[in-house]
mmCIF file as gemmi writes it, N, C-alpha and C atoms, coordinates in Angstrom:
data_model
loop_
_atom_site.group_PDB
_atom_site.id
_atom_site.type_symbol
_atom_site.label_atom_id
_atom_site.label_alt_id
_atom_site.label_comp_id
_atom_site.label_asym_id
_atom_site.label_entity_id
_atom_site.label_seq_id
_atom_site.pdbx_PDB_ins_code
_atom_site.Cartn_x
_atom_site.Cartn_y
_atom_site.Cartn_z
_atom_site.occupancy
_atom_site.B_iso_or_equiv
_atom_site.pdbx_formal_charge
_atom_site.auth_seq_id
_atom_site.auth_asym_id
_atom_site.pdbx_PDB_model_num
ATOM 1 N N . UNK Axp A 1 ? 59.177 101.349 67.308 1 0 ? 1 A 1
ATOM 2 C CA . UNK Axp A 1 ? 60.349 101.391 68.148 1 0 ? 1 A 1
ATOM 3 C C . UNK Axp A 1 ? 59.949 101.963 69.496 1 0 ? 1 A 1
ATOM 4 N N . UNK Axp A 2 ? 60.291 101.265 70.546 1 0 ? 2 A 1
ATOM 5 C CA . UNK Axp A 2 ? 59.941 101.741 71.888 1 0 ? 2 A 1
ATOM 6 C C . UNK Axp A 2 ? 61.066 102.593 72.44 1 0 ? 2 A 1
ATOM 7 N N . UNK Axp A 3 ? 60.67 103.496 73.305 1 0 ? 3 A 1
ATOM 8 C CA . UNK Axp A 3 ? 61.65 104.407 73.883 1 0 ? 3 A 1
ATOM 9 C C . UNK Axp A 3 ? 61.87 104.026 75.343 1 0 ? 3 A 1
ATOM 10 N N . UNK Axp A 4 ? 63.123 103.883 75.72 1 0 ? 4 A 1
ATOM 11 C CA . UNK Axp A 4 ? 63.448 103.53 77.091 1 0 ? 4 A 1
ATOM 12 C C . UNK Axp A 4 ? 63.946 104.759 77.824 1 0 ? 4 A 1
ATOM 13 N N . UNK Axp A 5 ? 63.521 104.88 79.068 1 0 ? 5 A 1
ATOM 14 C CA . UNK Axp A 5 ? 64.021 105.989 79.876 1 0 ? 5 A 1
ATOM 15 C C . UNK Axp A 5 ? 65.144 105.478 80.754 1 0 ? 5 A 1
ATOM 16 N N . UNK Axp A 6 ? 66.211 106.228 80.805 1 0 ? 6 A 1
ATOM 17 C CA . UNK Axp A 6 ? 67.352 105.829 81.618 1 0 ? 6 A 1
ATOM 18 C C . UNK Axp A 6 ? 67.503 106.705 82.852 1 0 ? 6 A 1
ATOM 19 N N . UNK Axp A 7 ? 66.612 107.659 83.014 1 0 ? 7 A 1
ATOM 20 C CA . UNK Axp A 7 ? 66.702 108.56 84.162 1 0 ? 7 A 1
ATOM 21 C C . UNK Axp A 7 ? 66.282 107.827 85.429 1 0 ? 7 A 1
ATOM 22 N N . UNK Axp A 8 ? 66.848 108.236 86.521 1 0 ? 8 A 1
ATOM 23 C CA . UNK Axp A 8 ? 66.522 107.635 87.815 1 0 ? 8 A 1
ATOM 24 C C . UNK Axp A 8 ? 65.207 108.196 88.306 1 0 ? 8 A 1
ATOM 25 N N . UNK Axp A 9 ? 64.301 107.328 88.649 1 0 ? 9 A 1
ATOM 26 C CA . UNK Axp A 9 ? 63.009 107.754 89.164 1 0 ? 9 A 1
ATOM 27 C C . UNK Axp A 9 ? 62.818 107.12 90.539 1 0 ? 9 A 1
ATOM 28 N N . UNK Axp A 10 ? 62.936 107.903 91.609 1 0 ? 10 A 1
ATOM 29 C CA . UNK Axp A 10 ? 62.772 107.326 92.942 1 0 ? 10 A 1
ATOM 30 C C . UNK Axp A 10 ? 61.33 106.899 93.177 1 0 ? 10 A 1
ATOM 31 N N . UNK Axp A 11 ? 61.169 105.833 93.897 1 0 ? 11 A 1
ATOM 32 C CA . UNK Axp A 11 ? 59.817 105.351 94.175 1 0 ? 11 A 1
ATOM 33 C C . UNK Axp A 11 ? 59.175 106.231 95.24 1 0 ? 11 A 1
ATOM 34 N N . UNK Axp A 12 ? 57.891 106.382 95.146 1 0 ? 12 A 1
ATOM 35 C CA . UNK Axp A 12 ? 57.16 107.223 96.098 1 0 ? 12 A 1
ATOM 36 C C . UNK Axp A 12 ? 57.073 106.541 97.457 1 0 ? 12 A 1
ATOM 37 N N . UNK Axp A 13 ? 57.04 105.224 97.463 1 0 ? 13 A 1
ATOM 38 C CA . UNK Axp A 13 ? 56.893 104.47 98.699 1 0 ? 13 A 1
ATOM 39 C C . UNK Axp A 13 ? 58.259 103.943 99.14 1 0 ? 13 A 1
ATOM 40 N N . UNK Axp A 14 ? 58.687 104.149 100.389 1 0 ? 14 A 1
ATOM 41 C CA . UNK Axp A 14 ? 59.986 103.626 100.827 1 0 ? 14 A 1
ATOM 42 C C . UNK Axp A 14 ? 59.989 102.103 100.823 1 0 ? 14 A 1
ATOM 43 N N . UNK Axp A 15 ? 61.141 101.551 100.568 1 0 ? 15 A 1
ATOM 44 C CA . UNK Axp A 15 ? 61.293 100.105 100.517 1 0 ? 15 A 1
ATOM 45 C C . UNK Axp A 15 ? 61.294 99.564 101.936 1 0 ? 15 A 1
ATOM 46 N N . UNK Axp A 16 ? 60.512 98.531 102.16 1 0 ? 16 A 1
ATOM 47 C CA . UNK Axp A 16 ? 60.441 97.929 103.489 1 0 ? 16 A 1
ATOM 48 C C . UNK Axp A 16 ? 61.54 96.889 103.636 1 0 ? 16 A 1
ATOM 49 N N . UNK Axp A 17 ? 62.206 96.911 104.774 1 0 ? 17 A 1
ATOM 50 C CA . UNK Axp A 17 ? 63.268 95.942 105.029 1 0 ? 17 A 1
ATOM 51 C C . UNK Axp A 17 ? 62.677 94.642 105.526 1 0 ? 17 A 1
ATOM 52 N N . UNK Axp A 18 ? 63.277 93.545 105.106 1 0 ? 18 A 1
ATOM 53 C CA . UNK Axp A 18 ? 62.846 92.253 105.612 1 0 ? 18 A 1
ATOM 54 C C . UNK Axp A 18 ? 63.403 92.064 107.019 1 0 ? 18 A 1
ATOM 55 N N . UNK Axp A 19 ? 62.98 91.037 107.687 1 0 ? 19 A 1
ATOM 56 C CA . UNK Axp A 19 ? 63.46 90.796 109.05 1 0 ? 19 A 1
ATOM 57 C C . UNK Axp A 19 ? 64.953 90.47 109.066 1 0 ? 19 A 1
ATOM 58 N N . UNK Axp A 20 ? 65.457 89.818 108.001 1 0 ? 20 A 1
ATOM 59 C CA . UNK Axp A 20 ? 66.888 89.512 107.933 1 0 ? 20 A 1
ATOM 60 C C . UNK Axp A 20 ? 67.716 90.791 107.839 1 0 ? 20 A 1
ATOM 61 N N . UNK Axp A 21 ? 67.259 91.745 107.03 1 0 ? 21 A 1
ATOM 62 C CA . UNK Axp A 21 ? 67.98 92.999 106.897 1 0 ? 21 A 1
ATOM 63 C C . UNK Axp A 21 ? 67.927 93.805 108.181 1 0 ? 21 A 1
ATOM 64 N N . UNK Axp A 22 ? 66.825 93.745 108.875 1 0 ? 22 A 1
ATOM 65 C CA . UNK Axp A 22 ? 66.706 94.47 110.14 1 0 ? 22 A 1
ATOM 66 C C . UNK Axp A 22 ? 67.681 93.905 111.166 1 0 ? 22 A 1
ATOM 67 N N . UNK Axp A 23 ? 67.909 92.599 111.149 1 0 ? 23 A 1
ATOM 68 C CA . UNK Axp A 23 ? 68.847 91.999 112.092 1 0 ? 23 A 1
ATOM 69 C C . UNK Axp A 23 ? 70.283 92.398 111.766 1 0 ? 23 A 1
ATOM 70 N N . UNK Axp A 24 ? 70.597 92.583 110.49 1 0 ? 24 A 1
ATOM 71 C CA . UNK Axp A 24 ? 71.95 92.966 110.106 1 0 ? 24 A 1
ATOM 72 C C . UNK Axp A 24 ? 72.308 94.36 110.589 1 0 ? 24 A 1
ATOM 73 N N . UNK Axp A 25 ? 71.355 95.257 110.634 1 0 ? 25 A 1
ATOM 74 C CA . UNK Axp A 25 ? 71.665 96.622 111.04 1 0 ? 25 A 1
ATOM 75 C C . UNK Axp A 25 ? 71.873 96.745 112.538 1 0 ? 25 A 1
ATOM 76 N N . UNK Axp A 26 ? 71.441 95.763 113.306 1 0 ? 26 A 1
ATOM 77 C CA . UNK Axp A 26 ? 71.621 95.831 114.761 1 0 ? 26 A 1
ATOM 78 C C . UNK Axp A 26 ? 73.079 95.64 115.158 1 0 ? 26 A 1
ATOM 79 N N . UNK Axp A 27 ? 73.857 94.96 114.371 1 0 ? 27 A 1
ATOM 80 C CA . UNK Axp A 27 ? 75.232 94.631 114.724 1 0 ? 27 A 1
ATOM 81 C C . UNK Axp A 27 ? 76.207 95.628 114.1 1 0 ? 27 A 1
ATOM 82 N N . UNK Axp A 28 ? 76.006 96.915 114.326 1 0 ? 28 A 1
ATOM 83 C CA . UNK Axp A 28 ? 76.935 97.898 113.783 1 0 ? 28 A 1
ATOM 84 C C . UNK Axp A 28 ? 78.051 98.153 114.777 1 0 ? 28 A 1
ATOM 85 N N . UNK Axp A 29 ? 79.196 98.449 114.257 1 0 ? 29 A 1
ATOM 86 C CA . UNK Axp A 29 ? 80.364 98.709 115.08 1 0 ? 29 A 1
ATOM 87 C C . UNK Axp A 29 ? 80.513 100.204 115.25 1 0 ? 29 A 1
ATOM 88 N N . UNK Axp A 30 ? 80.554 100.656 116.471 1 0 ? 30 A 1
ATOM 89 C CA . UNK Axp A 30 ? 80.683 102.083 116.737 1 0 ? 30 A 1
ATOM 90 C C . UNK Axp A 30 ? 81.995 102.323 117.477 1 0 ? 30 A 1
ATOM 91 N N . UNK Axp A 31 ? 82.743 103.341 117.008 1 0 ? 31 A 1
ATOM 92 C CA . UNK Axp A 31 ? 84.029 103.681 117.589 1 0 ? 31 A 1
ATOM 93 C C . UNK Axp A 31 ? 83.962 105.131 118.035 1 0 ? 31 A 1
ATOM 94 N N . UNK Axp A 32 ? 84.458 105.39 119.231 1 0 ? 32 A 1
ATOM 95 C CA . UNK Axp A 32 ? 84.437 106.75 119.751 1 0 ? 32 A 1
ATOM 96 C C . UNK Axp A 32 ? 85.398 107.636 118.968 1 0 ? 32 A 1
ATOM 97 N N . UNK Axp A 33 ? 85.102 108.925 118.896 1 0 ? 33 A 1
ATOM 98 C CA . UNK Axp A 33 ? 85.957 109.858 118.165 1 0 ? 33 A 1
ATOM 99 C C . UNK Axp A 33 ? 87.356 109.934 118.759 1 0 ? 33 A 1
ATOM 100 N N . UNK Axp A 34 ? 87.476 109.761 120.057 1 0 ? 34 A 1
ATOM 101 C CA . UNK Axp A 34 ? 88.796 109.826 120.688 1 0 ? 34 A 1
ATOM 102 C C . UNK Axp A 34 ? 89.716 108.713 120.186 1 0 ? 34 A 1
ATOM 103 N N . UNK Axp A 35 ? 89.138 107.589 119.812 1 0 ? 35 A 1
ATOM 104 C CA . UNK Axp A 35 ? 89.943 106.453 119.355 1 0 ? 35 A 1
ATOM 105 C C . UNK Axp A 35 ? 90.447 106.626 117.928 1 0 ? 35 A 1
ATOM 106 N N . UNK Axp A 36 ? 89.773 107.433 117.135 1 0 ? 36 A 1
ATOM 107 C CA . UNK Axp A 36 ? 90.161 107.572 115.738 1 0 ? 36 A 1
ATOM 108 C C . UNK Axp A 36 ? 90.854 108.89 115.424 1 0 ? 36 A 1
ATOM 109 N N . UNK Axp A 37 ? 90.643 109.893 116.235 1 0 ? 37 A 1
ATOM 110 C CA . UNK Axp A 37 ? 91.227 111.202 115.95 1 0 ? 37 A 1
ATOM 111 C C . UNK Axp A 37 ? 92.715 111.204 116.273 1 0 ? 37 A 1
ATOM 112 N N . UNK Axp A 38 ? 93.484 111.936 115.483 1 0 ? 38 A 1
ATOM 113 C CA . UNK Axp A 38 ? 94.916 112.055 115.731 1 0 ? 38 A 1
ATOM 114 C C . UNK Axp A 38 ? 95.13 112.92 116.97 1 0 ? 38 A 1
ATOM 115 N N . UNK Axp A 39 ? 96.084 112.568 117.827 1 0 ? 39 A 1
ATOM 116 C CA . UNK Axp A 39 ? 96.308 113.348 119.038 1 0 ? 39 A 1
ATOM 117 C C . UNK Axp A 39 ? 96.817 114.758 118.758 1 0 ? 39 A 1
ATOM 118 N N . UNK Axp A 40 ? 97.509 114.943 117.635 1 0 ? 40 A 1
ATOM 119 C CA . UNK Axp A 40 ? 98.054 116.243 117.273 1 0 ? 40 A 1
ATOM 120 C C . UNK Axp A 40 ? 97.615 116.542 115.845 1 0 ? 40 A 1
ATOM 121 N N . UNK Axp A 41 ? 97.141 117.761 115.623 1 0 ? 41 A 1
ATOM 122 C CA . UNK Axp A 41 ? 96.764 118.097 114.254 1 0 ? 41 A 1
ATOM 123 C C . UNK Axp A 41 ? 98.026 118.18 113.403 1 0 ? 41 A 1
ATOM 124 N N . UNK Axp A 42 ? 97.942 117.647 112.201 1 0 ? 42 A 1
ATOM 125 C CA . UNK Axp A 42 ? 99.111 117.608 111.335 1 0 ? 42 A 1
ATOM 126 C C . UNK Axp A 42 ? 99.1 118.815 110.418 1 0 ? 42 A 1
ATOM 127 N N . UNK Axp A 43 ? 100.132 119.606 110.52 1 0 ? 43 A 1
ATOM 128 C CA . UNK Axp A 43 ? 100.298 120.746 109.631 1 0 ? 43 A 1
ATOM 129 C C . UNK Axp A 43 ? 101.615 120.558 108.917 1 0 ? 43 A 1
ATOM 130 N N . UNK Axp A 44 ? 101.541 120.442 107.609 1 0 ? 44 A 1
ATOM 131 C CA . UNK Axp A 44 ? 102.74 120.218 106.812 1 0 ? 44 A 1
ATOM 132 C C . UNK Axp A 44 ? 102.822 121.257 105.712 1 0 ? 44 A 1
ATOM 133 N N . UNK Axp A 45 ? 104.051 121.523 105.319 1 0 ? 45 A 1
ATOM 134 C CA . UNK Axp A 45 ? 104.251 122.437 104.206 1 0 ? 45 A 1
ATOM 135 C C . UNK Axp A 45 ? 103.959 121.703 102.904 1 0 ? 45 A 1
ATOM 136 N N . UNK Axp A 46 ? 103.873 122.448 101.83 1 0 ? 46 A 1
ATOM 137 C CA . UNK Axp A 46 ? 103.603 121.844 100.523 1 0 ? 46 A 1
ATOM 138 C C . UNK Axp A 46 ? 104.702 120.876 100.121 1 0 ? 46 A 1
ATOM 139 N N . UNK Axp A 47 ? 105.945 121.219 100.406 1 0 ? 47 A 1
ATOM 140 C CA . UNK Axp A 47 ? 107.051 120.33 100.036 1 0 ? 47 A 1
ATOM 141 C C . UNK Axp A 47 ? 107.05 119.06 100.877 1 0 ? 47 A 1
ATOM 142 N N . UNK Axp A 48 ? 106.666 119.145 102.144 1 0 ? 48 A 1
ATOM 143 C CA . UNK Axp A 48 ? 106.598 117.94 102.976 1 0 ? 48 A 1
ATOM 144 C C . UNK Axp A 48 ? 105.51 117.003 102.486 1 0 ? 48 A 1
ATOM 145 N N . UNK Axp A 49 ? 104.417 117.546 102.017 1 0 ? 49 A 1
ATOM 146 C CA . UNK Axp A 49 ? 103.328 116.714 101.532 1 0 ? 49 A 1
ATOM 147 C C . UNK Axp A 49 ? 103.713 116.018 100.234 1 0 ? 49 A 1
ATOM 148 N N . UNK Axp A 50 ? 104.463 116.696 99.378 1 0 ? 50 A 1
ATOM 149 C CA . UNK Axp A 50 ? 104.852 116.116 98.086 1 0 ? 50 A 1
ATOM 150 C C . UNK Axp A 50 ? 105.895 115.019 98.225 1 0 ? 50 A 1
ATOM 151 N N . UNK Axp A 51 ? 106.664 115.021 99.283 1 0 ? 51 A 1
ATOM 152 C CA . UNK Axp A 51 ? 107.702 114.009 99.443 1 0 ? 51 A 1
ATOM 153 C C . UNK Axp A 51 ? 107.062 112.667 99.756 1 0 ? 51 A 1
ATOM 154 N N . UNK Axp A 52 ? 107.604 111.636 99.17 1 0 ? 52 A 1
ATOM 155 C CA . UNK Axp A 52 ? 107.062 110.303 99.398 1 0 ? 52 A 1
ATOM 156 C C . UNK Axp A 52 ? 108.16 109.323 99.75 1 0 ? 52 A 1
ATOM 157 N N . UNK Axp A 53 ? 107.764 108.162 100.186 1 0 ? 53 A 1
ATOM 158 C CA . UNK Axp A 53 ? 108.704 107.102 100.539 1 0 ? 53 A 1
ATOM 159 C C . UNK Axp A 53 ? 109.024 106.307 99.286 1 0 ? 53 A 1
ATOM 160 N N . UNK Axp A 54 ? 110.285 106.285 98.915 1 0 ? 54 A 1
ATOM 161 C CA . UNK Axp A 54 ? 110.686 105.566 97.721 1 0 ? 54 A 1
ATOM 162 C C . UNK Axp A 54 ? 111.274 104.211 98.048 1 0 ? 54 A 1
ATOM 163 N N . UNK Axp A 55 ? 111.717 103.979 99.214 1 0 ? 55 A 1
ATOM 164 C CA . UNK Axp A 55 ? 112.421 102.812 99.706 1 0 ? 55 A 1
ATOM 165 C C . UNK Axp A 55 ? 112.274 101.511 98.953 1 0 ? 55 A 1
ATOM 166 N N . UNK Axp A 56 ? 112.478 100.433 99.645 1 0 ? 56 A 1
ATOM 167 C CA . UNK Axp A 56 ? 112.389 99.07 99.12 1 0 ? 56 A 1
ATOM 168 C C . UNK Axp A 56 ? 113.363 98.828 97.975 1 0 ? 56 A 1
ATOM 169 N N . UNK Axp A 57 ? 114.509 99.49 98.016 1 0 ? 57 A 1
ATOM 170 C CA . UNK Axp A 57 ? 115.601 99.268 97.067 1 0 ? 57 A 1
ATOM 171 C C . UNK Axp A 57 ? 115.159 99.467 95.617 1 0 ? 57 A 1
ATOM 172 N N . UNK Axp A 58 ? 114.358 100.48 95.373 1 0 ? 58 A 1
ATOM 173 C CA . UNK Axp A 58 ? 113.833 100.728 94.028 1 0 ? 58 A 1
ATOM 174 C C . UNK Axp A 58 ? 114.955 100.997 93.042 1 0 ? 58 A 1
ATOM 175 N N . UNK Axp A 59 ? 115.969 101.737 93.457 1 0 ? 59 A 1
ATOM 176 C CA . UNK Axp A 59 ? 117.049 102.063 92.509 1 0 ? 59 A 1
ATOM 177 C C . UNK Axp A 59 ? 117.786 100.801 92.083 1 0 ? 59 A 1
ATOM 178 N N . UNK Axp A 60 ? 117.962 99.84 92.996 1 0 ? 60 A 1
ATOM 179 C CA . UNK Axp A 60 ? 118.65 98.603 92.644 1 0 ? 60 A 1
ATOM 180 C C . UNK Axp A 60 ? 117.789 97.727 91.734 1 0 ? 60 A 1
ATOM 181 N N . UNK Axp A 61 ? 116.506 97.718 91.964 1 0 ? 61 A 1
ATOM 182 C CA . UNK Axp A 61 ? 115.602 96.959 91.101 1 0 ? 61 A 1
ATOM 183 C C . UNK Axp A 61 ? 115.594 97.554 89.709 1 0 ? 61 A 1
ATOM 184 N N . UNK Axp A 62 ? 115.586 98.884 89.617 1 0 ? 62 A 1
ATOM 185 C CA . UNK Axp A 62 ? 115.622 99.549 88.316 1 0 ? 62 A 1
ATOM 186 C C . UNK Axp A 62 ? 116.918 99.235 87.567 1 0 ? 62 A 1
ATOM 187 N N . UNK Axp A 63 ? 118.046 99.28 88.259 1 0 ? 63 A 1
ATOM 188 C CA . UNK Axp A 63 ? 119.335 98.984 87.626 1 0 ? 63 A 1
ATOM 189 C C . UNK Axp A 63 ? 119.387 97.529 87.161 1 0 ? 63 A 1
ATOM 190 N N . UNK Axp A 64 ? 118.939 96.603 88.001 1 0 ? 64 A 1
ATOM 191 C CA . UNK Axp A 64 ? 118.977 95.19 87.641 1 0 ? 64 A 1
ATOM 192 C C . UNK Axp A 64 ? 118.05 94.89 86.47 1 0 ? 64 A 1
ATOM 193 N N . UNK Axp A 65 ? 116.857 95.468 86.459 1 0 ? 65 A 1
ATOM 194 C CA . UNK Axp A 65 ? 115.936 95.194 85.356 1 0 ? 65 A 1
ATOM 195 C C . UNK Axp A 65 ? 116.429 95.807 84.055 1 0 ? 65 A 1
ATOM 196 N N . UNK Axp A 66 ? 117.039 96.995 84.116 1 0 ? 66 A 1
ATOM 197 C CA . UNK Axp A 66 ? 117.599 97.607 82.914 1 0 ? 66 A 1
ATOM 198 C C . UNK Axp A 66 ? 118.756 96.768 82.378 1 0 ? 66 A 1
ATOM 199 N N . UNK Axp A 67 ? 119.618 96.286 83.282 1 0 ? 67 A 1
ATOM 200 C CA . UNK Axp A 67 ? 120.727 95.432 82.853 1 0 ? 67 A 1
ATOM 201 C C . UNK Axp A 67 ? 120.198 94.127 82.254 1 0 ? 67 A 1
ATOM 202 N N . UNK Axp A 68 ? 119.144 93.579 82.823 1 0 ? 68 A 1
ATOM 203 C CA . UNK Axp A 68 ? 118.552 92.349 82.291 1 0 ? 68 A 1
ATOM 204 C C . UNK Axp A 68 ? 117.979 92.547 80.904 1 0 ? 68 A 1
ATOM 205 N N . UNK Axp A 69 ? 117.32 93.662 80.69 1 0 ? 69 A 1
ATOM 206 C CA . UNK Axp A 69 ? 116.757 93.941 79.365 1 0 ? 69 A 1
ATOM 207 C C . UNK Axp A 69 ? 117.875 94.127 78.342 1 0 ? 69 A 1
ATOM 208 N N . UNK Axp A 70 ? 118.912 94.853 78.726 1 0 ? 70 A 1
ATOM 209 C CA . UNK Axp A 70 ? 120.05 95.032 77.817 1 0 ? 70 A 1
ATOM 210 C C . UNK Axp A 70 ? 120.699 93.694 77.478 1 0 ? 70 A 1
ATOM 211 N N . UNK Axp A 71 ? 120.792 92.797 78.453 1 0 ? 71 A 1
ATOM 212 C CA . UNK Axp A 71 ? 121.359 91.465 78.227 1 0 ? 71 A 1
ATOM 213 C C . UNK Axp A 71 ? 120.501 90.673 77.243 1 0 ? 71 A 1
ATOM 214 N N . UNK Axp A 72 ? 119.195 90.725 77.418 1 0 ? 72 A 1
ATOM 215 C CA . UNK Axp A 72 ? 118.294 90.006 76.513 1 0 ? 72 A 1
ATOM 216 C C . UNK Axp A 72 ? 118.385 90.584 75.102 1 0 ? 72 A 1
ATOM 217 N N . UNK Axp A 73 ? 118.43 91.916 74.992 1 0 ? 73 A 1
ATOM 218 C CA . UNK Axp A 73 ? 118.561 92.535 73.683 1 0 ? 73 A 1
ATOM 219 C C . UNK Axp A 73 ? 119.889 92.161 73.023 1 0 ? 73 A 1
ATOM 220 N N . UNK Axp A 74 ? 120.951 92.078 73.799 1 0 ? 74 A 1
ATOM 221 C CA . UNK Axp A 74 ? 122.252 91.695 73.256 1 0 ? 74 A 1
ATOM 222 C C . UNK Axp A 74 ? 122.198 90.269 72.713 1 0 ? 74 A 1
ATOM 223 N N . UNK Axp A 75 ? 121.544 89.378 73.441 1 0 ? 75 A 1
ATOM 224 C CA . UNK Axp A 75 ? 121.412 87.992 72.966 1 0 ? 75 A 1
ATOM 225 C C . UNK Axp A 75 ? 120.583 87.946 71.68 1 0 ? 75 A 1
ATOM 226 N N . UNK Axp A 76 ? 119.471 88.681 71.657 1 0 ? 76 A 1
ATOM 227 C CA . UNK Axp A 76 ? 118.643 88.69 70.443 1 0 ? 76 A 1
ATOM 228 C C . UNK Axp A 76 ? 119.387 89.287 69.263 1 0 ? 76 A 1
ATOM 229 N N . UNK Axp A 77 ? 120.165 90.319 69.5 1 0 ? 77 A 1
ATOM 230 C CA . UNK Axp A 77 ? 120.961 90.928 68.433 1 0 ? 77 A 1
ATOM 231 C C . UNK Axp A 77 ? 122.023 89.948 67.932 1 0 ? 77 A 1
ATOM 232 N N . UNK Axp A 78 ? 122.664 89.23 68.842 1 0 ? 78 A 1
ATOM 233 C CA . UNK Axp A 78 ? 123.672 88.253 68.443 1 0 ? 78 A 1
ATOM 234 C C . UNK Axp A 78 ? 123.051 87.116 67.632 1 0 ? 78 A 1
ATOM 235 N N . UNK Axp A 79 ? 121.865 86.676 67.997 1 0 ? 79 A 1
ATOM 236 C CA . UNK Axp A 79 ? 121.182 85.628 67.242 1 0 ? 79 A 1
ATOM 237 C C . UNK Axp A 79 ? 120.766 86.136 65.855 1 0 ? 79 A 1
ATOM 238 N N . UNK Axp A 80 ? 120.398 87.397 65.774 1 0 ? 80 A 1
ATOM 239 C CA . UNK Axp A 80 ? 119.978 87.964 64.498 1 0 ? 80 A 1
ATOM 240 C C . UNK Axp A 80 ? 121.16 88.141 63.544 1 0 ? 80 A 1
ATOM 241 N N . UNK Axp A 81 ? 122.291 88.564 64.109 1 0 ? 81 A 1
ATOM 242 C CA . UNK Axp A 81 ? 123.469 88.812 63.267 1 0 ? 81 A 1
ATOM 243 C C . UNK Axp A 81 ? 124.102 87.498 62.814 1 0 ? 81 A 1
ATOM 244 N N . UNK Axp A 82 ? 124.217 86.522 63.695 1 0 ? 82 A 1
ATOM 245 C CA . UNK Axp A 82 ? 124.912 85.279 63.351 1 0 ? 82 A 1
ATOM 246 C C . UNK Axp A 82 ? 123.929 84.289 62.901 1 0 ? 82 A 1
């Protein structure tokens, strides 16, 4: 029975990039920090962070789906009884 090693063994010699890979690294996109940083540091309380957006009429979707399930169960119960 042979024993296999699963540990990572880094190679002693660095991997050489082909010319195609070298060309890919030349086209990197660089963005200045001013363009990505927020203009004002955001400081929020714990309760503000925990609050989330519930929108998109979730309560109406929940009510409609619950009513639909009850309707389907009522039909199945009626078919079972009669």
